[in-house]
Tab-separated table of C-alpha atoms in Angstrom:
chain	number	residue	atom	x	y	z
A	315	UNK	CA	75.842	75.114	74.677
A	316	UNK	CA	72.721	77.490	74.462
A	317	UNK	CA	71.707	79.222	77.852
A	318	UNK	CA	68.697	77.705	79.487
A	319	UNK	CA	67.052	77.359	82.849
A	320	UNK	CA	68.873	74.041	83.164
A	321	UNK	CA	72.213	75.450	82.967
A	322	UNK	CA	71.916	78.862	84.345
A	323	UNK	CA	70.913	79.969	87.733
A	324	UNK	CA	69.045	83.338	86.432
A	325	UNK	CA	65.895	83.012	84.350
A	326	UNK	CA	66.143	84.923	81.231
A	327	UNK	CA	62.989	84.050	79.310
A	328	UNK	CA	60.581	86.661	78.318
A	329	UNK	CA	58.240	88.269	80.851
A	330	UNK	CA	54.790	86.914	80.483
A	331	UNK	CA	51.597	86.681	82.245
A	332	UNK	CA	50.543	83.446	83.782
A	333	UNK	CA	47.447	82.018	85.401
A	334	UNK	CA	47.810	79.071	87.610
A	335	UNK	CA	44.407	77.237	87.566
A	336	UNK	CA	43.516	74.796	90.211
A	337	UNK	CA	39.988	72.911	90.102
A	338	UNK	CA	39.409	71.223	93.379
A	339	UNK	CA	36.954	70.387	96.329
A	340	UNK	CA	36.496	71.898	99.730
A	341	UNK	CA	40.087	70.830	101.009
A	342	UNK	CA	43.611	70.204	99.331
A	343	UNK	CA	46.515	68.265	100.271
A	344	UNK	CA	49.098	69.950	102.506
A	345	UNK	CA	51.763	68.684	100.465
A	346	UNK	CA	50.278	70.593	97.464
A	347	UNK	CA	49.720	73.715	99.469
A	348	UNK	CA	53.339	73.858	100.394
A	349	UNK	CA	54.474	73.093	96.749
A	350	UNK	CA	52.014	75.739	95.256
A	351	UNK	CA	53.315	78.553	97.698
A	352	UNK	CA	57.092	77.702	96.733
A	353	UNK	CA	56.112	77.789	92.992
A	354	UNK	CA	54.276	80.970	93.509
A	355	UNK	CA	57.304	82.518	95.182
A	356	UNK	CA	59.931	81.277	92.717
A	357	UNK	CA	57.724	82.281	89.689
A	358	UNK	CA	57.144	85.615	90.696
A	359	UNK	CA	60.729	86.437	91.689
A	360	UNK	CA	61.674	85.636	88.297
A	361	UNK	CA	59.478	88.372	86.785
A	362	UNK	CA	56.671	86.154	85.717
A	363	UNK	CA	53.339	87.971	86.272
A	364	UNK	CA	51.634	85.514	88.172
A	365	UNK	CA	47.935	84.880	89.073
A	366	UNK	CA	46.290	81.917	91.001
A	367	UNK	CA	42.593	80.913	90.574
A	368	UNK	CA	40.812	78.137	92.468
A	369	UNK	CA	37.455	76.902	91.739
A	370	UNK	CA	35.750	74.560	94.302
A	371	UNK	CA	32.502	73.910	92.801
A	372	UNK	CA	31.089	70.294	92.251
A	373	UNK	CA	31.233	69.861	88.503
A	374	UNK	CA	34.670	69.366	87.127
A	375	UNK	CA	33.692	70.503	83.406
A	376	UNK	CA	32.244	73.798	84.788
A	377	UNK	CA	35.217	74.450	87.015
A	378	UNK	CA	37.597	74.177	84.039
A	379	UNK	CA	35.494	76.354	81.925
A	380	UNK	CA	35.051	78.880	84.556
A	381	UNK	CA	38.949	78.921	85.161
A	382	UNK	CA	39.752	79.493	81.695
A	383	UNK	CA	37.519	82.535	81.722
A	384	UNK	CA	39.472	83.945	84.806
A	385	UNK	CA	42.637	83.483	82.762
A	386	UNK	CA	41.222	85.323	79.909
A	387	UNK	CA	39.835	88.234	82.210
A	388	UNK	CA	43.545	89.041	83.248
A	389	UNK	CA	44.742	88.630	79.662
A	390	UNK	CA	47.235	85.630	80.465
A	391	UNK	CA	49.512	84.403	77.990
A	392	UNK	CA	49.837	80.933	79.589
A	393	UNK	CA	47.894	78.859	81.802
A	394	UNK	CA	49.465	76.234	84.232
A	395	UNK	CA	47.014	73.501	85.214
A	396	UNK	CA	47.824	71.809	88.546
A	397	UNK	CA	45.599	69.161	90.335
A	398	UNK	CA	45.137	69.628	94.175
A	399	UNK	CA	46.619	66.285	94.933
A	400	UNK	CA	50.061	66.804	93.098
A	401	UNK	CA	53.515	67.522	94.185
A	402	UNK	CA	56.159	69.382	91.998
A	403	UNK	CA	59.395	71.670	92.336
A	404	UNK	CA	59.034	75.485	92.735
A	405	UNK	CA	60.629	75.748	89.448
A	406	UNK	CA	58.053	73.665	87.521
A	407	UNK	CA	56.615	76.730	85.683
A	408	UNK	CA	59.813	77.946	84.737
A	409	UNK	CA	60.914	74.912	83.559
A	410	UNK	CA	57.901	74.425	81.160
A	411	UNK	CA	57.955	77.792	79.944
A	412	UNK	CA	61.726	77.440	78.861
A	413	UNK	CA	60.253	74.616	76.315
A	414	UNK	CA	58.271	77.539	74.464
A	415	UNK	CA	55.641	74.863	73.414
A	416	UNK	CA	51.815	75.536	72.839
A	417	UNK	CA	51.308	72.510	75.266
A	418	UNK	CA	53.830	70.843	77.468
A	419	UNK	CA	53.168	68.454	80.604
A	420	UNK	CA	54.269	66.329	83.119
A	421	UNK	CA	53.810	62.600	83.240
A	422	UNK	CA	52.940	61.001	86.525
A	423	UNK	CA	51.570	57.710	87.753
A	424	UNK	CA	47.788	56.924	88.421
A	425	UNK	CA	46.511	56.393	91.992
A	426	UNK	CA	45.065	53.059	91.077
A	427	UNK	CA	46.292	49.365	90.388
A	428	UNK	CA	47.375	48.594	87.898
A	429	UNK	CA	50.061	51.181	88.227
A	430	UNK	CA	50.182	53.194	85.003
A	431	UNK	CA	51.056	56.574	84.025
A	432	UNK	CA	48.499	59.210	82.689
A	433	UNK	CA	50.119	59.978	79.356
A	434	UNK	CA	49.355	57.642	76.091
A	435	UNK	CA	51.251	57.865	72.784
A	436	UNK	CA	48.164	56.290	71.133
A	437	UNK	CA	44.697	56.832	72.413
A	438	UNK	CA	43.360	53.845	70.594
A	439	UNK	CA	45.657	51.705	72.636
A	440	UNK	CA	45.399	51.816	76.538
A	441	UNK	CA	48.689	49.744	76.691
A	442	UNK	CA	50.576	52.535	75.014
A	443	UNK	CA	51.009	54.497	78.261
A	444	UNK	CA	54.532	56.146	78.510
A	445	UNK	CA	56.699	55.017	81.238
A	446	UNK	CA	58.385	56.851	83.830
A	447	UNK	CA	61.880	57.228	82.035
A	448	UNK	CA	64.009	60.064	81.128
A	449	UNK	CA	64.751	61.142	77.717
A	450	UNK	CA	67.092	63.814	76.171
A	451	UNK	CA	64.230	65.363	74.097
A	452	UNK	CA	60.508	66.126	74.778
A	453	UNK	CA	58.303	63.333	73.987
A	454	UNK	CA	55.271	63.910	71.876
A	455	UNK	CA	51.874	62.068	72.879
A	456	UNK	CA	48.441	61.932	72.027
A	457	UNK	CA	46.840	62.362	75.539
A	458	UNK	CA	47.983	63.149	78.982
A	459	UNK	CA	46.205	64.093	82.473
A	460	UNK	CA	46.092	67.842	83.321
A	461	UNK	CA	47.418	67.393	86.801
A	462	UNK	CA	50.618	69.558	85.706
A	463	UNK	CA	50.143	70.960	82.216
A	464	UNK	CA	51.167	74.427	80.600
A	465	UNK	CA	49.227	75.708	77.634
A	466	UNK	CA	49.206	78.941	75.702
A	467	UNK	CA	45.930	80.825	76.406
A	468	UNK	CA	45.281	81.837	73.074
A	469	UNK	CA	44.559	78.377	71.617
A	470	UNK	CA	41.179	78.596	73.158
A	471	UNK	CA	40.196	81.406	71.027
A	472	UNK	CA	40.195	78.804	68.170
A	473	UNK	CA	37.756	76.523	69.871
A	474	UNK	CA	34.067	76.580	70.094
A	475	UNK	CA	32.332	76.046	73.540
A	476	UNK	CA	32.256	73.771	75.579
A	477	UNK	CA	36.005	73.481	75.567
A	478	UNK	CA	35.725	70.226	78.029
A	479	UNK	CA	33.359	67.490	77.918
A	480	UNK	CA	33.172	63.703	78.369
A	481	UNK	CA	32.729	61.276	75.679
A	482	UNK	CA	31.767	57.687	75.681
A	483	UNK	CA	33.829	54.994	73.870
A	484	UNK	CA	31.564	52.301	72.790
A	485	UNK	CA	34.687	49.941	71.733
A	486	UNK	CA	36.020	49.832	75.391
A	487	UNK	CA	32.725	50.839	77.127
A	488	UNK	CA	34.444	53.619	79.161
A	489	UNK	CA	34.854	57.295	78.850
A	490	UNK	CA	37.447	59.741	77.571
A	491	UNK	CA	38.084	62.373	80.093
A	492	UNK	CA	37.756	66.106	79.725
A	493	UNK	CA	41.517	66.204	79.505
A	494	UNK	CA	41.758	63.802	76.511
A	495	UNK	CA	38.730	65.453	74.788
A	496	UNK	CA	40.207	68.807	74.767
A	497	UNK	CA	43.650	67.685	73.525
A	498	UNK	CA	42.019	65.919	70.713
A	499	UNK	CA	40.342	69.169	69.605
A	500	UNK	CA	43.773	70.704	69.820
A	501	UNK	CA	45.431	68.216	67.917
A	502	UNK	CA	42.759	68.410	65.158
A	503	UNK	CA	43.932	72.315	64.837
A	504	UNK	CA	47.522	70.860	64.498
A	505	UNK	CA	48.853	71.714	68.027
A	506	UNK	CA	51.218	69.082	69.489
A	507	UNK	CA	51.291	67.758	73.046
A	508	UNK	CA	54.574	67.189	74.706
A	509	UNK	CA	56.120	65.499	77.824
A	510	UNK	CA	59.144	66.774	79.714
A	511	UNK	CA	60.412	63.255	81.137
A	512	UNK	CA	62.836	64.916	83.211
A	513	UNK	CA	60.782	67.250	85.156
A	514	UNK	CA	58.131	64.221	85.327
A	515	UNK	CA	60.392	62.357	87.504
A	516	UNK	CA	59.918	64.958	90.428
A	517	UNK	CA	56.156	65.369	89.975
A	518	UNK	CA	54.187	63.134	92.390
A	519	UNK	CA	50.488	62.117	92.667
A	520	UNK	CA	49.576	62.037	96.345
A	521	UNK	CA	47.073	59.400	97.087
A	522	UNK	CA	45.958	57.371	100.162
A	523	UNK	CA	46.919	53.749	100.743
A	524	UNK	CA	45.986	51.585	103.495
A	525	UNK	CA	48.885	49.598	105.199
């Protein structure tokens, strides 16, 4: 059996530089803050040069563009996108890095009914959402929300600005989000998008529900 983070208590991956990018508003969930603190501690202790950048401005597209520039300024190898309403294990970054993929993310539930996940295998079919099930291998998808996503930063050198934008879909009379548009641009450059279904089971999307 090859050595990996799953069967070893010692991280033996290559040293790299990671920027954690969080677009947010004025306040974040307490659960997110706790998870982030534990993730920062675990990742740094394992030899990963880790930076954290927040942007609390009001326009999401601007937030993501500015955060990527922050990661470029410190010459990061990877960026880990985290939404401020997520819960995740302290080993999340290490587990995603272990896959050595250009783009690897976690699947999670939407915060609205009908209950569906945020990952889709076919963006022309909104019924192609990926169920929360464990698979032995990574699952390839066409689109997934960026609430917990690891990306290699050098991919952005091959893109023209703006990296992030919304796009209207006339056939369904709704919008593609900035996450799906970005991933579409990268797929056109022959990058692939993968889901870690095992880790996804431990990632939660925090919401409010009136009982």
